[in-house]
Tab-separated table of C-alpha atoms in Angstrom:
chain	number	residue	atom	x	y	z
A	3	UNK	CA	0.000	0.000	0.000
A	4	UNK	CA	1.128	3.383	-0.481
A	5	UNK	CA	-1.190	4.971	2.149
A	6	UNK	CA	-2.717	3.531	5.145
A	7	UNK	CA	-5.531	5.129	7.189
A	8	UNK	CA	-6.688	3.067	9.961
A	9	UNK	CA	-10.215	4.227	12.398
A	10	UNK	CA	-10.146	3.811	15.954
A	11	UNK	CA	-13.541	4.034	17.739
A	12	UNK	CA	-14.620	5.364	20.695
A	13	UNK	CA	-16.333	3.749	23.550
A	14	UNK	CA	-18.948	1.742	23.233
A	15	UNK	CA	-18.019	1.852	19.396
A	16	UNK	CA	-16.188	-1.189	17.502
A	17	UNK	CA	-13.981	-1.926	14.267
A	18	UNK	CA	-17.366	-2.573	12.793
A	19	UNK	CA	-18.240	1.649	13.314
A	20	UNK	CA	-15.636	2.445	10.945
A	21	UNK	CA	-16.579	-0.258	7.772
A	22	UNK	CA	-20.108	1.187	8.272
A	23	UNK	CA	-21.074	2.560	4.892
A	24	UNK	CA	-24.184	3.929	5.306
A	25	UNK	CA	-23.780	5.813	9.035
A	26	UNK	CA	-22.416	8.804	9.420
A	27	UNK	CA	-23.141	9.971	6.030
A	28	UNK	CA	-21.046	7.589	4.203
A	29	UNK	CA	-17.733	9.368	5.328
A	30	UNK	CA	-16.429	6.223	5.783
A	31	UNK	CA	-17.237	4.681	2.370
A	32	UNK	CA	-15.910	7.310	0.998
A	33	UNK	CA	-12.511	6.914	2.635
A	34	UNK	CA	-12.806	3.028	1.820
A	35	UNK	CA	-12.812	4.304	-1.825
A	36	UNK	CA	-10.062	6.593	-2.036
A	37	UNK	CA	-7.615	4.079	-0.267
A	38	UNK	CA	-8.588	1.926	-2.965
A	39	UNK	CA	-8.257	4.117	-5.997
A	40	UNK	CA	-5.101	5.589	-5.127
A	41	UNK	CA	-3.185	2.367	-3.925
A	42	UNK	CA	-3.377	2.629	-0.121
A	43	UNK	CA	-5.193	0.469	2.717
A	44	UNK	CA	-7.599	1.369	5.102
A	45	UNK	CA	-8.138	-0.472	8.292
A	46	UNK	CA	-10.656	-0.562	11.174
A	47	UNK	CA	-9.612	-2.011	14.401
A	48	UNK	CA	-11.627	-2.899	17.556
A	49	UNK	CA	-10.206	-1.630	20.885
A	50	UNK	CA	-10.241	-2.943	23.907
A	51	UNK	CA	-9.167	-0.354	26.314
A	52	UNK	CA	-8.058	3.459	25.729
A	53	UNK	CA	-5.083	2.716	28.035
A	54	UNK	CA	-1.238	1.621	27.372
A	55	UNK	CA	-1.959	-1.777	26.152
A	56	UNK	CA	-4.552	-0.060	23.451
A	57	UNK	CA	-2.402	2.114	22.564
A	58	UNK	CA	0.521	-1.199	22.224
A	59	UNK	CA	-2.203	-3.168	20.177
A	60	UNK	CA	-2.780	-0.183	17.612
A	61	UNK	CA	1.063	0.302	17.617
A	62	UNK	CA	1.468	-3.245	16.947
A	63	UNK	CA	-1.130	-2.814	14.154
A	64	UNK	CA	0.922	-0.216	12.508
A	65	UNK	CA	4.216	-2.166	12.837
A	66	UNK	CA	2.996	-5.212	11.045
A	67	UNK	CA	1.454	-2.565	8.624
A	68	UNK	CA	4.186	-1.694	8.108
A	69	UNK	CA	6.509	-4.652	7.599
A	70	UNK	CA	4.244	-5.327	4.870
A	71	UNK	CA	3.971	-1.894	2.788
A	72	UNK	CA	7.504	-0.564	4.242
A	73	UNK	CA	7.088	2.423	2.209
A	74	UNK	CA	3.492	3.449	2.970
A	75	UNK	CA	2.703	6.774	4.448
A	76	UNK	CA	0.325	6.036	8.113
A	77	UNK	CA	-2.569	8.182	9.135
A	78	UNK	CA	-4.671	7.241	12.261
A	79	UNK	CA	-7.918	8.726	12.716
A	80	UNK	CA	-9.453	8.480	15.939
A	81	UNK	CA	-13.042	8.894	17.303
A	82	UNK	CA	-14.177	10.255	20.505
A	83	UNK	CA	-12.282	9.022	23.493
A	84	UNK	CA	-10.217	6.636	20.688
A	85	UNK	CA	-8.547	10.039	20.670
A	86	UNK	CA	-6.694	8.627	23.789
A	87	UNK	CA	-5.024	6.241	21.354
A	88	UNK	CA	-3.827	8.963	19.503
A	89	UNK	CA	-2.381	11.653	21.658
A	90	UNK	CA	-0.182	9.000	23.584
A	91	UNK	CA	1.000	7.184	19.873
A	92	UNK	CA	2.060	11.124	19.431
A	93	UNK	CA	3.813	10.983	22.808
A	94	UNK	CA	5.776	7.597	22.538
A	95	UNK	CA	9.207	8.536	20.177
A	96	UNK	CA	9.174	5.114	18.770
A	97	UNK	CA	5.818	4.924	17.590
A	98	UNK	CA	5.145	8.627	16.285
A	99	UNK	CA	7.949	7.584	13.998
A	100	UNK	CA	5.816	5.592	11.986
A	101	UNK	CA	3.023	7.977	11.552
A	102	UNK	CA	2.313	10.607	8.797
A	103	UNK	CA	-0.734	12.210	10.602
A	104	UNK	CA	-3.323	11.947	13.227
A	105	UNK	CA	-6.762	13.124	12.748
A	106	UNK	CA	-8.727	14.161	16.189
A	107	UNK	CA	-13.173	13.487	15.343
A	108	UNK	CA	-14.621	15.159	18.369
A	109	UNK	CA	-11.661	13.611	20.862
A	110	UNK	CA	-10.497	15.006	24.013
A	111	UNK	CA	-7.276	17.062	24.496
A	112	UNK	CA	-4.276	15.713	26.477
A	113	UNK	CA	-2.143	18.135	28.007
A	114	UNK	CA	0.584	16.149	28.757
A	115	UNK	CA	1.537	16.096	25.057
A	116	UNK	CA	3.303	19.167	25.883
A	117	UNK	CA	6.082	17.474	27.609
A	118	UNK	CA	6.284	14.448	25.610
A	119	UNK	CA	8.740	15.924	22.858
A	120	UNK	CA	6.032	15.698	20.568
A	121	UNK	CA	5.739	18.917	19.232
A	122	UNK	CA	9.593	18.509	17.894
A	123	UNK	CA	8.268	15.602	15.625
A	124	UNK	CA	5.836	17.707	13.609
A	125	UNK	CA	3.402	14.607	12.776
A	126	UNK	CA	0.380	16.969	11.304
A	127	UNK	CA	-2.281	16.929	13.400
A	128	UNK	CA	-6.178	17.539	12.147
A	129	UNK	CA	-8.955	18.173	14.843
A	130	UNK	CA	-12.333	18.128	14.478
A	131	UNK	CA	-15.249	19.507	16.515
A	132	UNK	CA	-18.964	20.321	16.135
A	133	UNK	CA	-20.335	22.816	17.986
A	134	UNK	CA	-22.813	21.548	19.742
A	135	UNK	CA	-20.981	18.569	21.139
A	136	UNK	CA	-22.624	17.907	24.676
A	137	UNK	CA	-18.939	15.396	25.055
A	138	UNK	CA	-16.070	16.996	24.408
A	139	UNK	CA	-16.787	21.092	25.058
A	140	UNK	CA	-15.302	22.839	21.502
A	141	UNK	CA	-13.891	25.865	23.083
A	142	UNK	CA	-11.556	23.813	25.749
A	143	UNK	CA	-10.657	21.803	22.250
A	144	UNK	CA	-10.485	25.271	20.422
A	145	UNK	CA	-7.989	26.288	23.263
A	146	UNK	CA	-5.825	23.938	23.513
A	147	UNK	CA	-5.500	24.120	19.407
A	148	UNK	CA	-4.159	27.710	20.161
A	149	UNK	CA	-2.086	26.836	22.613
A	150	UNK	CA	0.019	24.001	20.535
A	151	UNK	CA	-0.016	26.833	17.773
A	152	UNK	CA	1.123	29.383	19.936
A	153	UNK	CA	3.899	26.733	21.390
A	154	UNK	CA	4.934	25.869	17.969
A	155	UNK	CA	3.935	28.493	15.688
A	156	UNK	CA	5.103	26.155	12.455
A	157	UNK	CA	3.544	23.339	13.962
A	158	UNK	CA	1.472	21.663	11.098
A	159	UNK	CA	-2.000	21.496	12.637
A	160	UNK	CA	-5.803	22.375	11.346
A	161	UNK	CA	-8.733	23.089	13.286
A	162	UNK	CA	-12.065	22.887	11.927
A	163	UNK	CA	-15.458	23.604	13.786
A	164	UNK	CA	-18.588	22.430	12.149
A	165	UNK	CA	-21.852	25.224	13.050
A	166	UNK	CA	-24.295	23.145	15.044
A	167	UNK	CA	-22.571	19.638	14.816
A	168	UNK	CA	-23.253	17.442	17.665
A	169	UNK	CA	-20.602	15.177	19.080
A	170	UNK	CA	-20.499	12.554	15.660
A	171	UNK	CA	-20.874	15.232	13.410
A	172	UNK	CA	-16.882	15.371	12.543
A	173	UNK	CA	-17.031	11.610	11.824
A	174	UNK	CA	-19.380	12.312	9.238
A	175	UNK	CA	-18.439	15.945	7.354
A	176	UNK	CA	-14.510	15.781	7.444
A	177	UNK	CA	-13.396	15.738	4.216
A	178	UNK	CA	-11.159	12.465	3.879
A	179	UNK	CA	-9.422	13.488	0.226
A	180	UNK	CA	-8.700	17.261	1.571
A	181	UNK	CA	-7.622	16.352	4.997
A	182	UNK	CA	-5.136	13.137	3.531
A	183	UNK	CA	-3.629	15.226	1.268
A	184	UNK	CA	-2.784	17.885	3.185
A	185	UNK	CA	-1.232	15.628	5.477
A	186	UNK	CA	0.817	13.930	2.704
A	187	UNK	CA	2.058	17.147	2.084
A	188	UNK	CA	3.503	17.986	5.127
């Protein structure tokens, strides 16, 4: 594969969320599709907990991705509190290695990513909020945005807030082939 975007849920969500084609809008068949016409892979895994041995298990994931596409650019995408996944594969040196961008779909913040060293590894970083999410607050999210821009003004991050979206709404109006490439780009 030359790209390989692999979903990780939130709770009470599993790997079958993210091969859903007809929830959330289709977002994700529409992701499905551009892995396939442009070469890459795209994965959806089930998670057992959103603590260190998740975050091993995805990592794990990505490493035998890996070993068989060598060359393949990685993007995880994570969901809600999946998001946990995803700030602390930012955080760990040896995994953040193997990733070409994360993608934050209404998922909390972690604050310790400022003294992880992450911020020196410049993996790009979308996040995604709607506006009405009664989960994860927007403007806390908004926040600390602005505060890893102002930290690392070159930092390659996005921010997008969608008017009236409710806590799934992300999931279902990022757009997959303008968020990837910008990422690839990086």
């Amino acid at each position: 594969a030359k790209v390989i975007v692999i979903y990780i849920h939130g709770q009470g969500g599993n790997r079958f969320q993210g091969m859903n084609d007809v929830s959330f809008g289709g977002n994700f068949n529409r992701v499905q599709n551009l892995m396939v016409r442009n070469g890459g892979a795209y994965l959806s895994a089930d998670i057992t907990s959103f603590s260190a041995k998740g975050t091993q298990d995805v990592a794990a994931l990505i490493g035998y991705q890996k070993q068989l596409s060598p060359n393949a650019r990685v993007i995880v995408a994570c969901g809600s509190m999946g998001g946990i996944i995803c700030w602390d594969l930012l955080k760990n040196g040896n995994y953040a290695r193997n990733l070409d961008g994360i993608l934050f779909l209404g998922s909390p913040q972690d604050p310790g990513f400022f003294s992880s060293g992450a911020l020196s590894r410049k993996v790009p970083i979308y996040m995604g909020y709607g506006s009405d999410d009664q989960v994860y607050n927007w403007e806390k999210q908004a926040n600390f945005f602005k505060k890893i821009k102002s930290s690392a003004p070159g930092y390659p991050i996005k921010f997008t807030l969608f008017d009236t979206g409710t806590h799934g709404t992300p999931i279902r109006m990022t757009d997959w082939r303008e968020t990837l490439n910008w990422m690839l780009d990086q």
